[in-house]
Structure formats: structure tokens, C-alpha cells
Coordinates of C-alpha atoms and ligand atoms in Angstrom, one line a residue:
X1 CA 37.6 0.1 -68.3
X2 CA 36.5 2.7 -65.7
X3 CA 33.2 2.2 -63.9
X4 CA 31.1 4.8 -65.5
X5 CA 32.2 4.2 -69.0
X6 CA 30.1 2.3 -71.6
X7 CA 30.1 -1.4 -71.9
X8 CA 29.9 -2.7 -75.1
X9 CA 25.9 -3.0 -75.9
X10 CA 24.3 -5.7 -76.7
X11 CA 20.6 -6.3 -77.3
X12 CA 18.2 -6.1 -74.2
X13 CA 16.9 -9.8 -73.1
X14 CA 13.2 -10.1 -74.0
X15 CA 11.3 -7.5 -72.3
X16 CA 9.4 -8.5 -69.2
X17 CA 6.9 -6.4 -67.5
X18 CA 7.6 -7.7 -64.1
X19 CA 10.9 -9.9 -62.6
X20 CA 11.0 -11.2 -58.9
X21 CA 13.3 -8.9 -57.1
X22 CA 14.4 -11.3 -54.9
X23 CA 15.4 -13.3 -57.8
X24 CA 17.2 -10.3 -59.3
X25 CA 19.1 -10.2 -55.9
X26 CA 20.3 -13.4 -56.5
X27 CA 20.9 -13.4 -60.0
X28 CA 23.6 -10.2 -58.5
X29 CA 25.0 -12.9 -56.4
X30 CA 26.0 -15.7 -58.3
X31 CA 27.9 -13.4 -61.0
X32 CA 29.5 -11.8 -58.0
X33 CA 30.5 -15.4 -56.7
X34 CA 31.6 -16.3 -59.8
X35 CA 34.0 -13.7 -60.8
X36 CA 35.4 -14.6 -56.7
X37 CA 35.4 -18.1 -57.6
X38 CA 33.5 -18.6 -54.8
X39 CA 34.6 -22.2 -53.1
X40 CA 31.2 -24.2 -54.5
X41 CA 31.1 -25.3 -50.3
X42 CA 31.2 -21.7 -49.4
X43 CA 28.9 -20.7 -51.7
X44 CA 26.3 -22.9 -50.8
X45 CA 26.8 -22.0 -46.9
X46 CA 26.2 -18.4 -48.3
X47 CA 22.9 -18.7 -50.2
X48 CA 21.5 -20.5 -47.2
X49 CA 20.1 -19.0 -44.3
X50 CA 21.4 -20.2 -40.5
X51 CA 17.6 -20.0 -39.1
X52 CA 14.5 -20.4 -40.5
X53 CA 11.4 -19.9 -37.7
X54 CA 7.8 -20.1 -38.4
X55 CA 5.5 -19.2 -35.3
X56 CA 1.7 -19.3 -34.8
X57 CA 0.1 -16.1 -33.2
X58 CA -3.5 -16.6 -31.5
X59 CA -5.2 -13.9 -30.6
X60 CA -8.2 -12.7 -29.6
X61 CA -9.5 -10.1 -31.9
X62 CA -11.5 -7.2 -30.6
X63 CA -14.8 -9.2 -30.7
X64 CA -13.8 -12.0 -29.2
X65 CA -13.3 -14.5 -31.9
X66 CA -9.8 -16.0 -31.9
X67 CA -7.7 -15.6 -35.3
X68 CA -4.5 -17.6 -36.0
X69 CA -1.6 -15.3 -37.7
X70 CA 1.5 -16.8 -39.2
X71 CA 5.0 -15.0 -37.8
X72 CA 8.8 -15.8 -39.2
X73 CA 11.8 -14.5 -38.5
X74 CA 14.5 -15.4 -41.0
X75 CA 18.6 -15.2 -39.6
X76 CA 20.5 -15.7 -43.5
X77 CA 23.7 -15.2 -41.7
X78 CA 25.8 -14.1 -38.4
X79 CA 29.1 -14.5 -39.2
X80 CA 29.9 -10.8 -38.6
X81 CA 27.6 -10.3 -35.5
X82 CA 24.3 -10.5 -34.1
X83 CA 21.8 -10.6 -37.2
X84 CA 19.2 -7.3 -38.4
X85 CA 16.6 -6.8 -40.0
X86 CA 13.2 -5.1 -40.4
X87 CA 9.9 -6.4 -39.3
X88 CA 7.1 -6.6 -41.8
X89 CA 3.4 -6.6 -41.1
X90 CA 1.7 -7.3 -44.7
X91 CA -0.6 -9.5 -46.1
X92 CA 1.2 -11.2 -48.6
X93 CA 4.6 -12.2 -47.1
X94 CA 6.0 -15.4 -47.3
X95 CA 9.1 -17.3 -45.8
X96 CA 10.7 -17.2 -49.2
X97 CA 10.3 -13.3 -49.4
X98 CA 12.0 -13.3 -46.2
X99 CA 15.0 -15.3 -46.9
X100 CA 15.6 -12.9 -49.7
X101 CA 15.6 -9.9 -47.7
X102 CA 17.4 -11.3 -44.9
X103 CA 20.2 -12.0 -47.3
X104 CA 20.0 -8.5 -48.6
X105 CA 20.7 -7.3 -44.9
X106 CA 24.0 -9.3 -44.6
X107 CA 25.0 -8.0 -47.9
X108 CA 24.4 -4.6 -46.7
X109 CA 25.7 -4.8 -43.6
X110 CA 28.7 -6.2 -44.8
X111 CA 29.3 -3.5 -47.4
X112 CA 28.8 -0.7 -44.7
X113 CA 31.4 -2.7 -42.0
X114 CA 28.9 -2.8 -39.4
X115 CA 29.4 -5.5 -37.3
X116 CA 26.2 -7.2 -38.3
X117 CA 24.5 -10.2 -39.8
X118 CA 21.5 -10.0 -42.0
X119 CA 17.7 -11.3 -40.8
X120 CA 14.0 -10.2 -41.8
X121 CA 10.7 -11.4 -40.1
X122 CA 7.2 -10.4 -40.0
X123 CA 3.8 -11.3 -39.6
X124 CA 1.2 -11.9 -42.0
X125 CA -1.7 -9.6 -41.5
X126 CA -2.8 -6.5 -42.7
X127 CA -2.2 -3.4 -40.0
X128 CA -4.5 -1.2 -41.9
X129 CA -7.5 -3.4 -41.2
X130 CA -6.8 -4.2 -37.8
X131 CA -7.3 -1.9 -34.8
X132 CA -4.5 -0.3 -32.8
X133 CA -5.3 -3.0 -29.9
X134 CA -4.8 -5.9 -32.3
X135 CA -1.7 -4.4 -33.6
X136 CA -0.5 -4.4 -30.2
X137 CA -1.2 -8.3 -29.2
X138 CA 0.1 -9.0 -32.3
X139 CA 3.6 -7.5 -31.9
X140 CA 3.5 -8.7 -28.4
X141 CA 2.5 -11.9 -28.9
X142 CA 5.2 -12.6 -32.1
X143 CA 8.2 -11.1 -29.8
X144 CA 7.2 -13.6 -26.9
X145 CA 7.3 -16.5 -29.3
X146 CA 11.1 -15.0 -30.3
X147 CA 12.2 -15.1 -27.3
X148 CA 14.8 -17.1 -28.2
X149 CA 15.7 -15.6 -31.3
X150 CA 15.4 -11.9 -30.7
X151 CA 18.4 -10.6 -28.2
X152 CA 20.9 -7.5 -28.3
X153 CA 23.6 -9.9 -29.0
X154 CA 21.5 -12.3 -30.8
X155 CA 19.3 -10.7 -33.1
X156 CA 18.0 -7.0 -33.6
X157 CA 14.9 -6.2 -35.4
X158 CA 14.0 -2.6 -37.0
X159 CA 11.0 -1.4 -38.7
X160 CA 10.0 -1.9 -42.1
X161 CA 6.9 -2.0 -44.5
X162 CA 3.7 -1.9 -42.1
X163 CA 5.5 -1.5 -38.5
X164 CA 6.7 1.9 -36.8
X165 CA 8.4 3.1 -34.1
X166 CA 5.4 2.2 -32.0
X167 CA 5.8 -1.2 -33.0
X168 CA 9.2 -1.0 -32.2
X169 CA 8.7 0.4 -28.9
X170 CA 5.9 -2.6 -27.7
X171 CA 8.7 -5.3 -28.5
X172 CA 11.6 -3.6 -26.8
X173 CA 8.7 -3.4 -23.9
X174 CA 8.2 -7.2 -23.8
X175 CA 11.0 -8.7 -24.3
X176 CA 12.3 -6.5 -21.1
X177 CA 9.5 -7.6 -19.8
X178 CA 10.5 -11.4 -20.3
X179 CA 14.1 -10.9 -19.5
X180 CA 13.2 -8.9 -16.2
X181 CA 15.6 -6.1 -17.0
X182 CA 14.6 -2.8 -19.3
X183 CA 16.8 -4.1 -22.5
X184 CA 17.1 -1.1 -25.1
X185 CA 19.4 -2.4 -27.1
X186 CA 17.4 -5.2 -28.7
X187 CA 15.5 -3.5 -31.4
X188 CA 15.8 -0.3 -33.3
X189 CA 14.1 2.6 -34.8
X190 CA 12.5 3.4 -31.8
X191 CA 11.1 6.9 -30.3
X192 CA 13.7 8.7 -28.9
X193 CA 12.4 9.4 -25.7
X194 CA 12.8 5.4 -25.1
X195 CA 16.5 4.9 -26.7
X196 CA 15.8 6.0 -30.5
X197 CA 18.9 7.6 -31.8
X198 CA 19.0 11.4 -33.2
X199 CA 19.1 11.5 -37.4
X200 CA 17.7 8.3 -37.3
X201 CA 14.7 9.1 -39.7
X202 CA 16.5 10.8 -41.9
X203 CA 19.0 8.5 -42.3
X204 CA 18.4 6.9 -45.2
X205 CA 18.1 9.8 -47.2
X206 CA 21.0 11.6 -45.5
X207 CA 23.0 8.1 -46.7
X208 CA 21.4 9.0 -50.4
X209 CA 22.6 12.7 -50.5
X210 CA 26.2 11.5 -49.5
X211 CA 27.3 8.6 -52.1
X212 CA 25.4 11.0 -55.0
X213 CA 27.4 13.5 -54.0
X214 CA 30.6 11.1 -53.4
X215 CA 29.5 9.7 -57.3
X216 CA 29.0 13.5 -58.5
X217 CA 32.5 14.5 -57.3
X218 CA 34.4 11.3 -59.4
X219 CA 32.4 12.4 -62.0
X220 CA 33.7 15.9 -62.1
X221 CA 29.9 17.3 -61.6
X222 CA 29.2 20.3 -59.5
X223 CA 25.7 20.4 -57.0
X224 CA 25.2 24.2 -58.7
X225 CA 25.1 22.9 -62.0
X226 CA 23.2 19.5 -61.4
X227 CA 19.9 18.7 -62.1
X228 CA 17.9 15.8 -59.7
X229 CA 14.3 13.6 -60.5
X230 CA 13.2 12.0 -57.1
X231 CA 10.6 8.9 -57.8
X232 CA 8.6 8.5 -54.3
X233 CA 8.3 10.9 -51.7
X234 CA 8.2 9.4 -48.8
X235 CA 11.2 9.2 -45.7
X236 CA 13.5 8.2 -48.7
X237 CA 12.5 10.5 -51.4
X238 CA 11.7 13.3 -49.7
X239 CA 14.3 13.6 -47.1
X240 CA 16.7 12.9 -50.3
X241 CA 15.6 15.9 -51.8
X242 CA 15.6 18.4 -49.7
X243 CA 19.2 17.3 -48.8
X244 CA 20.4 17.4 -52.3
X245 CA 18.6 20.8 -52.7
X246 CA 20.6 22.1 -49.7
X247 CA 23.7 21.2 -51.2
X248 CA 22.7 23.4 -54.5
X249 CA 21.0 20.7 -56.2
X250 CA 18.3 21.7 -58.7
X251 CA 15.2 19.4 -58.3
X252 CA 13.5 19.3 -61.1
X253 CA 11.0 16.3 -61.0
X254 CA 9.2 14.9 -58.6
X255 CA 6.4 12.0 -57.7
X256 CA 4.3 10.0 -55.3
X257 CA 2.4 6.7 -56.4
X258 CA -0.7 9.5 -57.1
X259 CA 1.3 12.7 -59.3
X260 CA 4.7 13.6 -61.1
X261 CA 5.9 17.1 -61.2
X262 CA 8.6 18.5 -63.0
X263 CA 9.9 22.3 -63.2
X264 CA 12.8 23.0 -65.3
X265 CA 13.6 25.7 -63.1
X266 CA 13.9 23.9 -59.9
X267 CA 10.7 22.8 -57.4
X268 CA 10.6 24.8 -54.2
X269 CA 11.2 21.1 -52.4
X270 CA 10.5 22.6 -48.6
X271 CA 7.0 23.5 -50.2
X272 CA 6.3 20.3 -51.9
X273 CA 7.2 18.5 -48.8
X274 CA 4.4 21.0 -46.7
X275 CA 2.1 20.5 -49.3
X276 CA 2.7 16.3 -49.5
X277 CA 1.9 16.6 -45.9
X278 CA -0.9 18.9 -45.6
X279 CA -2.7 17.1 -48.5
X280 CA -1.1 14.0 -47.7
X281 CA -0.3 13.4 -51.5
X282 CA 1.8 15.6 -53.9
X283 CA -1.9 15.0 -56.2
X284 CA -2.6 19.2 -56.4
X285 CA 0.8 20.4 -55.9
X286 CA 0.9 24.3 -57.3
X287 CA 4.2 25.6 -58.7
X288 CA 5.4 22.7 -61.1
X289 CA 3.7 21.3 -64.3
X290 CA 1.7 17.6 -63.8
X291 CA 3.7 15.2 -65.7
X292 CA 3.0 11.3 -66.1
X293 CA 4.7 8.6 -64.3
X294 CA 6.8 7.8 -67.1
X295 CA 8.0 10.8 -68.0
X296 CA 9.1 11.5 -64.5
X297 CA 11.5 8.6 -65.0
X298 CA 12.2 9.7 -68.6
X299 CA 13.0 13.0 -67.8
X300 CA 16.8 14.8 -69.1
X301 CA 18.5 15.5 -65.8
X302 CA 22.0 14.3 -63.9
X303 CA 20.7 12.4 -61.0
X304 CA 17.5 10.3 -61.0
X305 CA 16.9 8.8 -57.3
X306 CA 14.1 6.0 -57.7
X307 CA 13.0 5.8 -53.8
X308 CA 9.3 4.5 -54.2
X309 CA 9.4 0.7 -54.7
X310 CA 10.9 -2.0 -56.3
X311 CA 10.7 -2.8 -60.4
X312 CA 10.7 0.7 -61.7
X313 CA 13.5 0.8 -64.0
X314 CA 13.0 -2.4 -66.6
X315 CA 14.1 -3.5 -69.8
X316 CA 10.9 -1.6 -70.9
X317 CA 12.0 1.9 -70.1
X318 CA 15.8 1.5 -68.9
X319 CA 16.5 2.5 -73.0
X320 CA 14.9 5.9 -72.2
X321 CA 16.6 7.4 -68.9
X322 CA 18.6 10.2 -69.8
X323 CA 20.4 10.3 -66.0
X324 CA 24.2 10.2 -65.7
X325 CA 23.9 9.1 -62.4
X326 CA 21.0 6.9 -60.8
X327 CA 20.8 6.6 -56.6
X328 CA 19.1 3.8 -55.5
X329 CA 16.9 4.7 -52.6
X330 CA 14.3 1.7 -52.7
X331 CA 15.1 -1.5 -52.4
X332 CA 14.9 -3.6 -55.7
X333 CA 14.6 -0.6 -57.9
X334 CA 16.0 -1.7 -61.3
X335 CA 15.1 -5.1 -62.6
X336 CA 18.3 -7.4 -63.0
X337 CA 17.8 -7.5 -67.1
X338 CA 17.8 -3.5 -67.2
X339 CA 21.1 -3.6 -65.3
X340 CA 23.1 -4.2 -68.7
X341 CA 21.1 -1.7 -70.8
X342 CA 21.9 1.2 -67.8
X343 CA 25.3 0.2 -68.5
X344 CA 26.0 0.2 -71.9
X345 CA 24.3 3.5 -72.0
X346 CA 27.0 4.6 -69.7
X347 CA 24.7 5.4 -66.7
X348 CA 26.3 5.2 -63.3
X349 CA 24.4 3.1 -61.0
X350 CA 24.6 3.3 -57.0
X351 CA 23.0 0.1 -56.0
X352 CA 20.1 0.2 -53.2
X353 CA 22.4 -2.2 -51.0
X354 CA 25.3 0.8 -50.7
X355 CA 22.6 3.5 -51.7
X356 CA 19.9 3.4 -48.9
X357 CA 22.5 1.6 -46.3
X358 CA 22.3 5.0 -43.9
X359 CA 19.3 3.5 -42.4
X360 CA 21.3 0.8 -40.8
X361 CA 23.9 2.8 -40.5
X362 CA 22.3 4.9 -37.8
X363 CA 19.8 1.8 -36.4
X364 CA 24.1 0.3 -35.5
X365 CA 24.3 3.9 -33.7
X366 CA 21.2 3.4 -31.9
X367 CA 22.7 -0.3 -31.2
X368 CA 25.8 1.3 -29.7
X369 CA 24.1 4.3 -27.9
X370 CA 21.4 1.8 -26.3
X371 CA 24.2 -0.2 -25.1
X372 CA 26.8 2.2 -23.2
X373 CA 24.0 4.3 -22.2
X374 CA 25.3 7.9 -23.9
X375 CA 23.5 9.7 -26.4
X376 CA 25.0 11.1 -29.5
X377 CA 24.1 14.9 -30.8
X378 CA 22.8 14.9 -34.1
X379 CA 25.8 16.2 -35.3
X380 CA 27.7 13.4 -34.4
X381 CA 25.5 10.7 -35.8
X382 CA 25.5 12.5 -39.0
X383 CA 29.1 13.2 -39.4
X384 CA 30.0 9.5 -38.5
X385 CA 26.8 8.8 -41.2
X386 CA 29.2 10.9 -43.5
X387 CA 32.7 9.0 -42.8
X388 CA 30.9 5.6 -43.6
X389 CA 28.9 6.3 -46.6
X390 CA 31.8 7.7 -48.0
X391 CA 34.1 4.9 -47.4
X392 CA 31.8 2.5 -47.9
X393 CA 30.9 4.0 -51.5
X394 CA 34.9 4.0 -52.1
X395 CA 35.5 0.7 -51.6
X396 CA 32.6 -0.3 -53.5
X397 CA 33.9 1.8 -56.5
X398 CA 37.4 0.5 -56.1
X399 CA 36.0 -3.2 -56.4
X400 CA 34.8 -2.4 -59.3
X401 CA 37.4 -0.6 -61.1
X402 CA 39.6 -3.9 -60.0
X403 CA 36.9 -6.4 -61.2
X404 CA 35.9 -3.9 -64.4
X405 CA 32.3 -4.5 -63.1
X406 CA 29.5 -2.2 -62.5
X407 CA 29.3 -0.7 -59.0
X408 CA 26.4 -3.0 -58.7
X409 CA 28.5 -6.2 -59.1
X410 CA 31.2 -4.8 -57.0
X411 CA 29.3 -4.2 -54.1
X412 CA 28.2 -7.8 -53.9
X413 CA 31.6 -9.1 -54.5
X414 CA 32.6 -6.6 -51.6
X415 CA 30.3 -8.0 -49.2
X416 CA 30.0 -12.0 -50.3
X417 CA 34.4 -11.7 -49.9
X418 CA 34.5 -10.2 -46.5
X419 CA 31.7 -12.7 -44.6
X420 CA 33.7 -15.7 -47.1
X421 CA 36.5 -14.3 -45.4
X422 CA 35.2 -13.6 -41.9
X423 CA 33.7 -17.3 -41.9
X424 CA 36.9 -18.8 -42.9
X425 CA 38.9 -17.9 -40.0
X426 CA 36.4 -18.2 -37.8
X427 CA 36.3 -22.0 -39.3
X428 CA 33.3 -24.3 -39.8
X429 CA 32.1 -25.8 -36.2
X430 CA 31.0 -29.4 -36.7
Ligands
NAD501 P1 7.3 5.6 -47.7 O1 6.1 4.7 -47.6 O2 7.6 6.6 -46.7 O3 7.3 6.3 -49.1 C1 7.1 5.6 -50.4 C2 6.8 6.7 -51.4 O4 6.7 6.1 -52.7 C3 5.5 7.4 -51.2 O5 5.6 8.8 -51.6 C4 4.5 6.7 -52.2 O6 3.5 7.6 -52.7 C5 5.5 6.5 -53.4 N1 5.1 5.4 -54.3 C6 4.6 4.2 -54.0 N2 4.4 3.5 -55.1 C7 4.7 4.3 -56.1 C8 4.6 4.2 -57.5 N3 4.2 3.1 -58.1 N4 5.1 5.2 -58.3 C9 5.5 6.3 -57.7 N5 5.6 6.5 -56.4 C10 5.2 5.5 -55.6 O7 8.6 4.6 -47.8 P2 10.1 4.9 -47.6 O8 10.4 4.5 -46.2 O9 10.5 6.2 -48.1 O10 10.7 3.7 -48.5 C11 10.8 3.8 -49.9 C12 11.8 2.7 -50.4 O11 13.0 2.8 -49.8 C13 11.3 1.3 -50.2 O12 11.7 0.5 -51.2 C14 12.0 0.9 -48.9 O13 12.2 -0.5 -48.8 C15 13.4 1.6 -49.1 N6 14.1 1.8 -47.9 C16 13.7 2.5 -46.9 C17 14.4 2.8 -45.8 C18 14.0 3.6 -44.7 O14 14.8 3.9 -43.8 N7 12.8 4.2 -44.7 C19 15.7 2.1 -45.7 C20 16.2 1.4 -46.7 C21 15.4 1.2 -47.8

């Protein structure tokens, strides 16, 4: 059976409005390790992350009363190299959501054959309601307290929900401080002017553009005669859809969390983008007609990119998407129960861990810059971008043709074989 065909169909399971996404994840990962026949030993070493680490973070807050925050860092695996992994500042994280996501990064990693393990960590705290100074002890504070953990060869952090590049940029400026030595190469997604890489922000989207287009061309569909809905717009969505437009793309659809917009005969996506920034919201946006939230997803077109957040596509509305194609820019997108109803309606799915993997992609380039100390032109970054989404999305694809799974599946099984493989000829120490 070829990839993109239907499955036979079979009843949605009950409808729920809401499934853990880390749960979906791992749902993905025991069918992959079944169908590998996963030895039970190796399994279990794979579901389990190498380091768990839970610090405390005192600091005085701005007027002078001293608040204890809670920081992990999770390492799920380094088999393939140092681990990495965002940092997220947010309110509501938890060491569980972090194991989850860490394993997500050595799934990724391992699909895109960057020489990388997978890790997440953050703080719990909410940036929004703390000032710029707090912000600041905070990050400095949590990277002292990783000194152990965090290293170039050790473990690389990144940015990720509630941190920037400025974030980025304090922890690259302590831990040189601790080690005595300006060390670039230890985090990523950092300004330029202090070791960032060029292409690096649009690099996820870039990543997008690149396996849709890989997907269109197996397909037989042509840029001029395809039609794209982009959910979020944002780094992902929006830098997604202007690159798809450039390629001859017709955008019809778009939303933020606040409006949906669609025009049958294509959005003018370079003025929606100066408009989302001007008004900072799409809310108000001219030269398209307002649409609801649903219908954006609902919409007839060829591509549908969800790049907003996780839990968009369920069993609730998966029987309604008319896409042939469906790019997973966010993380967590589609709900592991819609993933059978996407299928038997024939829907080609690129899964977020292949999908939105340019972002690490270029943060390895920034890696590999930072360390020999030469700078890449954009053009480089992006054509090397090119050559590894495109293999990358090949050998997903032929996994799944071999396994007569959905690209989704395949990917897993692509990535949970090669660190099974990696780890045993590197052997088990102990
Ligand atoms: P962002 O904050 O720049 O943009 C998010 C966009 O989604 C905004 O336009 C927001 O209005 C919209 N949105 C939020 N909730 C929505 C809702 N309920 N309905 C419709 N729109 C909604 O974030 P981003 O960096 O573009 O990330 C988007 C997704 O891509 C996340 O899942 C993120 O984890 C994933 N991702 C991002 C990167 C990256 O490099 N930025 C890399 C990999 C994965």
C-alpha cells in the first residue's frame, strides 16, 4: 500500500475534546516499537530518560522579598551526542511535561541525523509578570545551578515557549563566566552579533516549505496550481507562508489565536504579515473575508499547515479537513485518535517531528559555526537546510512504504532504530 493511499476506515474512537500530547507521543512510540520488535530491554532504556534534575532558584525579586522558583532540565537520551533542547519559562510546567519533550528532541534529532541527543528544561515562572531584571537572575541563576549539566559537548539548550534570544544570550554569558573562557557554543538561538547563525529564525518555516514541497512533488502537485491554509501566524506560520507563496503557492486562509481569513483568490501574505505586525494581531486584516476558527481548518484547499499549537486537529473535526496534504509546523498538532481518521480519508500527513525539524536543523549549524569559529552566508545555511530536509523527508517516506505505515509511524520507527542501533554498538556500560 503506498503511503498516501486510504487505509481501510474504520469508526473514529470515542471523540474526546482534549488528549495529552505527550501521551499521544508516546502512544506513536510504542506502535513504532512494536512493529521493530523493539528488544523489551531496549525499549525500556528508550522510554527512560538518562537525567532527571530538579533545582531550586532563590532570588530576590525587585522589592526585596526573596521567591523560591523550581528549574529542571531533563537529558531523555545521548546516545548520538551531546543532548538539546529548548528552555521553557511558563507557569505551568512540570518534570513530566519535560520528559515528554525531551524525548521528542531525540526523536527529532535522530530523524534529521544530527549528531544530537534530546533534552528540555525550564523554569516555572511566568515572564510576562516578572520584570526584565528578574528575568535576568532567573536565567542566571538556573544556568549556574547547571553547571554541570549544560556544556557544548554536554548539553545544549535553545529557546522555546517564554525565552528568547536574550535569554539565550545571558546563559551563554554565565556559563563563560563560570568556565573563565567566552564559550559560544553552548547554547543556541542566539543574536547574531554574539554567535547566532544566519536563517536561523526562519528556519523552521524554511524546514516547512521544503518537505511540503518534497510531499507536493511525490504527489504529482504543482506550487502554481496549489492552494495553502496556514493555522498560527507566528515564526512558524508566517514565515511558512510567505515561503510557500514565493514558490507560487496560493494562500488562501489564514489565522492567529484572535481572526481567520480566507480569500479564494490568494491573500497578499507580505501584507498580512505587515499588518499582523503593525496591529500586532491579524484581528482587522483588510483584503480577505473574516472566517471562524473552524472553518479555517475546514477549509477545501491542498496543503493545510497547522503551526499554532498543539490539539487542533481531533477526532471532532479530523472527518471534515478537505487537505491532501497536512504540514505539521507545531508541535503536537493532531491528537493521536485523529491520526487514523486523516488516514483513511487518504490525507497525507508530515509529522511535526520531520515537519518543524529546520529549527534544529540550523540551532546544529549554529553549534558547528560557534565551534570552528567561521560564519556561514545565509545562502549556505539554507541550502544545507535544503539537502537535509529533503533527505530526511525521504527516508522517512521510504520507512513507511517498507513498513506500509503512515509517514507518522515511519518517522518514529526511523529514529527509535537508529539510537537502538547507535546504543548497541556503543554497548551497555555497567
Ligand atoms: P509564535 O508564538 O511565534 O506563534 C504562534 C501563533 O499561533 C500566533 O500567531 C498565535 O496567535 C497563534 N495561535 C495561538 N493559539 C492559537 C489558537 N488557539 N488558534 C489559532 N491560532 C493560535 O510561536 P511559533 O514559534 O511560531 O511556534 C508555533 C508552533 O510551532 C508551536 O507549537 C511550537 O512549539 C512549534 N515549533 C516552533 C519552532 C520555532 O523554531 N519557532 C520550532 C519547532 C516547533
Amino acid at each position: 500500500m503506498d503511503v498516501h493511499q486510504p487505509a481501510v476506515y474504520k469508526e473514529p474512537a470515542p471523540v474526546l475534546d482534549k488528549e495529552n500530547p505527550f501521551e499521544s507521543m508516546m502512544n506513536r512510540f510504542d506502535v513504532a516499537a512494536h512493529l521493530l520488535k523493539l528488544d523489551p530491554g531496549l525499549y525500556e532504556y528508550l522510554k527512560t530518560p538518562v537525567k532527571q534534575v530538579v533545582v531550586s532558584i532563590p532570588i530576590a525579586m525587585d522589592n526585596g522579598e526573596i521567591k523560591v522558583f523550581e528549574g529542571y532540565r531533563v537529558i531523555h537520551n545521548d546516545i548520538l551526542g551531546p543532548s538539546k533542547g529548548g528552555i521553557r519559562f511558563a507557569p505551568d510546567i512540570s518534570l513530566d511535561e519535560m520528559k515528554a519533550l525531551a524525548a521528542w528532541m531525540t526523536w527529532k534529532c535522530a530523524i534529521m541525523n544530527i549528531p544530537f541527543g534530546g533534552a528540555k528544561g525550564g523554569v516555572k515562572c511566568d515572564p510576562t509578570k516578572l520584570s526584565p531584571l528578574v528575568v535576568e537572575k532567573i536565567t542566571r541563576r538556573y544556568t549556574a545551578n547547571m553547571m554541570d549539566i549544560f556544556g557544548p559537548d554536554r548539553d545544549v539548550p535553545a529557546p522555546d515557549m517564554g525565552t528568547n534570544e536574550q535569554v539565550m544570550a545571558w546563559i551563554m554569558d554565565t556559563y563563560s563566566m563560570h568556565v573563565r573562557r567566552t564559550e559560544k557554543a553552548v547554547v543556541t538561538g542566539k543574536p547574531l552579533i554574539i554567535g547566532g547563525s544566519l536563517g536561523r529564525r526562519e528556519a523552521t518555516g524554511r524546514g516547512c516549505m521544503i518537505v511540503t514541497l518534497t510531499a507536493m512533488e511525490r504527489l504529482g502537485m504543482k506550487p502554481k496550481d496549489t492552494t495553502v491554509v496556514v493555522q498560527g501566524f507566528g515564526n512558524v506560520g508566517s514565515v511558512t507562508a510567505q515561503l510557500l507563496a514565493e514558490q507560487g503557492c496560493r494562500i488562501i486562509g489564514v489565522g492567529d489565536v484572535d481572526a481567520a481569513y480566507y480569500n479564494k483568490k490568494g491573500i497578499d501574505v507580505n501584507k498580512s504579515i505587515e499588518w499582523a505586525k503593525t496591529n500586532r494581531s491579524l484581528a482587522g486584516f483588510q483584503d480577505a473575508d473574516r472566517i471562524t476558527q473552524e472553518e479555517l481548518l475546514e477549509l477545501e484547499c491542498d496543503v493545510l499547515v497547522p503551526a499554532a499549537k498543539e490539539d487542533q486537529i481531533t477526532p471532532r473535526n479530523a472527518p471534515k479537513i478537505k487537505a491532501k496534504i497536512i504540514c505539521e509546523g507545531a508541535n503536537g498538532p493532531t491528537s493521536a485518535k485523529a491520526d487514523p481518521i486523516l488516514r483513511g480519508k487518504g490525507i497525507l500527513v508530515i509529522p511535526d517531528i520531520l515537519a518543524n525539524a529546520g529549527g534544529v536543523t540550523v540551532s546544529y549549524f549554529e553549534w558547528v559555526q560557534d565551534r570552528i569559529g567561521y560564519f556561514w552566508s545565509l545562502d549556505r545555511v539554507n541550502k544545507q537546510l535544503e539537502t537535509m530536509m529533503k533527505a530526511a523527508f525521504n527516508s522517512v517516506y521510504e520507512t513507511a512504504e517498507q513498513y506500509k505505515v503512515t509517514l507518522r509511524i515511519g518517522a518514529y520507527i526511523l529514529a527509535i532504530d537508529k539510537v537502538a542501533r547507535t546504543l548497541k554498538l556503543r554497548g551497555i556500560y555497567g
